[in-house]
Amino acid sequence: MKILIVGAGSGAHALAWKLVQSDQVEKVYVAPGSPGTEAESKVENINVASTDIPGLADAAARYEVDYTLVTPTQALEAGIVDYFNTRDLKILAATRDASKLEWSKEYSKQFMQRHNIPTPKFEVFADFASASSYARDRTLPLVLKVDGMATGGVGVVIAHDWQEVDATLDHLFSTYGGKVVVEDFLVGEEVSFTVLFDGTNYIPMAESRDYKRLHENDAGPNTGGMGAYSPVISKALTQRIIERLVEPVIKAINDEGIEYLGFLYFGVMIDPAQEVHLLEINCRLGNPELFPMLERLDSELAPLLKQAVNKQLHQAEVRWNDKCAVALQISSAGYPEKKRSGDVISLPDGEQQARVFHAAVTRTDGCLVSKGGRVISLSASADTFEQARERLYAVAQKIHFDGMHYRKDIAAFNAD
């Protein structure tokens, strides 16, 4: 089996690492890849940008890959799946229209509303005055979201006072244009719940909880995620999410005639009464959520994804372990507002207690150098969260580059 992964970040690196564990996999190509993917056995980087859709299709055809995986959301919005389909190339991802469930918050929220899927009350506005006026009739805090693409978590702000509401609305309208969603804030605990869907059948993946804020104790701005852990919830809550959110969304997708293939990742809020609410739908694997997911997956990933591509998930048998898995993101100085780059990275040599994945890393003059944002991702698993944390942070302390930052409290609830 030969597979192409589109992407250059730590998600692409982690997928490549997991895929090559299967004896069925002959080669994994990554476009454009990173120094980390280049170092993995049976993995080859291809010098094709993740935005070059015709070039990616040419590579998939030239190397005769069994299927292609996509990690950047921007490629979905740009229509990579639609183009691959015109060339009869197998690709496990959503079409541009289907992925609108992620890249348009307005469309996604109205989709949930149409199908009576529990979600926080919201309204969508095209101008500052209307949004600000509506906000004054709601209760603080409020969640403010850009309608379109804004990667790295910077398009979502929880505003706690009226000055912050107006400042954020002004910033979102002036920076991104388009529309803004004003949404009620729900109190509770968030869970990232992912399924693999072949258009008819679906397989639930291991759930996780991520840490969106930059600093410890959930302080600082929203980010793309600073860490995650799994497992999170009981079997009863898992079943509630499936019955009240996952299956209604899948039914709604089919009822609306949306042709969907790939991952569906649900941002779920569990309120104090243990009721579940759908905050958002993403059409890909989450990052950092995929790291603990892959740590807990005992089945081979490559044949499972091939079954999805061939719409044969009804034949799949997936095994998960009971390990406690933890992931950590190490970011550059200034993240998420600014992306400082060009810092030389020092990584530990040899076998480590945690896995090291390259996120925003390049090689210059023989040295690993940061490209800004989330630079290095780590994952580890053990019998307890305390042991997994010890492994994770032991490796984090051996990594060095100027301005590096990471949270010290990922999965810290059970560490003392």
PDB file of N, CA and C in Angstrom, residues 102 191-195 210 212 260 263-267 278 280-287 289:
ATOM      1  N   GLU A 102     -17.256  23.227   8.241  1.00  0.00           N
ATOM      2  CA  GLU A 102     -16.194  23.769   9.089  1.00  0.00           C
ATOM      3  C   GLU A 102     -15.856  25.207   8.744  1.00  0.00           C
ATOM      4  N   VAL A 191     -15.403  18.508  25.108  1.00  0.00           N
ATOM      5  CA  VAL A 191     -14.834  17.247  24.648  1.00  0.00           C
ATOM      6  C   VAL A 191     -14.738  17.288  23.126  1.00  0.00           C
ATOM      7  N   SER A 192     -13.637  16.808  22.610  1.00  0.00           N
ATOM      8  CA  SER A 192     -13.480  16.656  21.159  1.00  0.00           C
ATOM      9  C   SER A 192     -13.812  15.213  20.806  1.00  0.00           C
ATOM     10  N   PHE A 193     -14.843  15.042  19.999  1.00  0.00           N
ATOM     11  CA  PHE A 193     -15.333  13.704  19.671  1.00  0.00           C
ATOM     12  C   PHE A 193     -15.267  13.521  18.155  1.00  0.00           C
ATOM     13  N   THR A 194     -14.520  12.522  17.713  1.00  0.00           N
ATOM     14  CA  THR A 194     -14.250  12.328  16.284  1.00  0.00           C
ATOM     15  C   THR A 194     -14.804  11.002  15.801  1.00  0.00           C
ATOM     16  N   VAL A 195     -15.358  11.012  14.596  1.00  0.00           N
ATOM     17  CA  VAL A 195     -15.750   9.758  13.949  1.00  0.00           C
ATOM     18  C   VAL A 195     -15.148   9.715  12.554  1.00  0.00           C
ATOM     19  N   ASP A 210      -8.958  19.129  24.785  1.00  0.00           N
ATOM     20  CA  ASP A 210      -7.799  19.962  24.479  1.00  0.00           C
ATOM     21  C   ASP A 210      -7.785  21.213  25.349  1.00  0.00           C
ATOM     22  N   LYS A 212      -7.252  25.077  24.995  1.00  0.00           N
ATOM     23  CA  LYS A 212      -7.235  26.094  23.951  1.00  0.00           C
ATOM     24  C   LYS A 212      -6.447  27.342  24.333  1.00  0.00           C
ATOM     25  N   TYR A 260     -20.370  12.935   1.789  1.00  0.00           N
ATOM     26  CA  TYR A 260     -19.300  13.148   2.767  1.00  0.00           C
ATOM     27  C   TYR A 260     -18.458  11.893   2.917  1.00  0.00           C
ATOM     28  N   PHE A 263     -13.148  12.330   8.060  1.00  0.00           N
ATOM     29  CA  PHE A 263     -13.336  12.515   9.495  1.00  0.00           C
ATOM     30  C   PHE A 263     -14.332  13.629   9.776  1.00  0.00           C
ATOM     31  N   LEU A 264     -15.129  13.452  10.815  1.00  0.00           N
ATOM     32  CA  LEU A 264     -15.977  14.487  11.375  1.00  0.00           C
ATOM     33  C   LEU A 264     -15.569  14.659  12.834  1.00  0.00           C
ATOM     34  N   TYR A 265     -15.172  15.865  13.174  1.00  0.00           N
ATOM     35  CA  TYR A 265     -14.688  16.114  14.532  1.00  0.00           C
ATOM     36  C   TYR A 265     -15.618  17.134  15.182  1.00  0.00           C
ATOM     37  N   PHE A 266     -16.281  16.696  16.258  1.00  0.00           N
ATOM     38  CA  PHE A 266     -17.314  17.473  16.925  1.00  0.00           C
ATOM     39  C   PHE A 266     -16.741  18.153  18.173  1.00  0.00           C
ATOM     40  N   GLY A 267     -16.913  19.465  18.259  1.00  0.00           N
ATOM     41  CA  GLY A 267     -16.611  20.180  19.487  1.00  0.00           C
ATOM     42  C   GLY A 267     -17.844  20.159  20.358  1.00  0.00           C
ATOM     43  N   LEU A 278     -23.638  20.847  20.759  1.00  0.00           N
ATOM     44  CA  LEU A 278     -22.651  20.877  19.684  1.00  0.00           C
ATOM     45  C   LEU A 278     -22.187  22.315  19.449  1.00  0.00           C
ATOM     46  N   GLU A 280     -19.288  23.104  17.492  1.00  0.00           N
ATOM     47  CA  GLU A 280     -18.776  23.250  16.134  1.00  0.00           C
ATOM     48  C   GLU A 280     -18.565  21.889  15.501  1.00  0.00           C
ATOM     49  N   ILE A 281     -18.504  21.888  14.173  1.00  0.00           N
ATOM     50  CA  ILE A 281     -18.181  20.693  13.399  1.00  0.00           C
ATOM     51  C   ILE A 281     -16.920  20.989  12.597  1.00  0.00           C
ATOM     52  N   ASN A 282     -15.945  20.094  12.668  1.00  0.00           N
ATOM     53  CA  ASN A 282     -14.746  20.209  11.850  1.00  0.00           C
ATOM     54  C   ASN A 282     -14.647  19.008  10.927  1.00  0.00           C
ATOM     55  N   CYS A 283     -14.079  19.221   9.759  1.00  0.00           N
ATOM     56  CA  CYS A 283     -14.071  18.185   8.724  1.00  0.00           C
ATOM     57  C   CYS A 283     -12.685  17.578   8.546  1.00  0.00           C
ATOM     58  N   ARG A 284     -12.055  17.260   9.652  1.00  0.00           N
ATOM     59  CA  ARG A 284     -10.664  16.787   9.630  1.00  0.00           C
ATOM     60  C   ARG A 284     -10.346  16.225  11.007  1.00  0.00           C
ATOM     61  N   LEU A 285      -9.143  15.723  11.157  1.00  0.00           N
ATOM     62  CA  LEU A 285      -8.640  15.365  12.472  1.00  0.00           C
ATOM     63  C   LEU A 285      -8.209  16.632  13.210  1.00  0.00           C
ATOM     64  N   GLY A 286      -8.511  16.704  14.489  1.00  0.00           N
ATOM     65  CA  GLY A 286      -8.102  17.858  15.280  1.00  0.00           C
ATOM     66  C   GLY A 286      -6.630  17.777  15.650  1.00  0.00           C
ATOM     67  N   ASN A 287      -6.049  18.917  15.897  1.00  0.00           N
ATOM     68  CA  ASN A 287      -4.653  18.997  16.337  1.00  0.00           C
ATOM     69  C   ASN A 287      -4.625  19.971  17.514  1.00  0.00           C
ATOM     70  N   GLU A 289      -5.656  17.020  19.175  1.00  0.00           N
ATOM     71  CA  GLU A 289      -6.443  15.856  19.579  1.00  0.00           C
ATOM     72  C   GLU A 289      -5.998  14.552  18.917  1.00  0.00           C
TER      73      GLU A 289
END
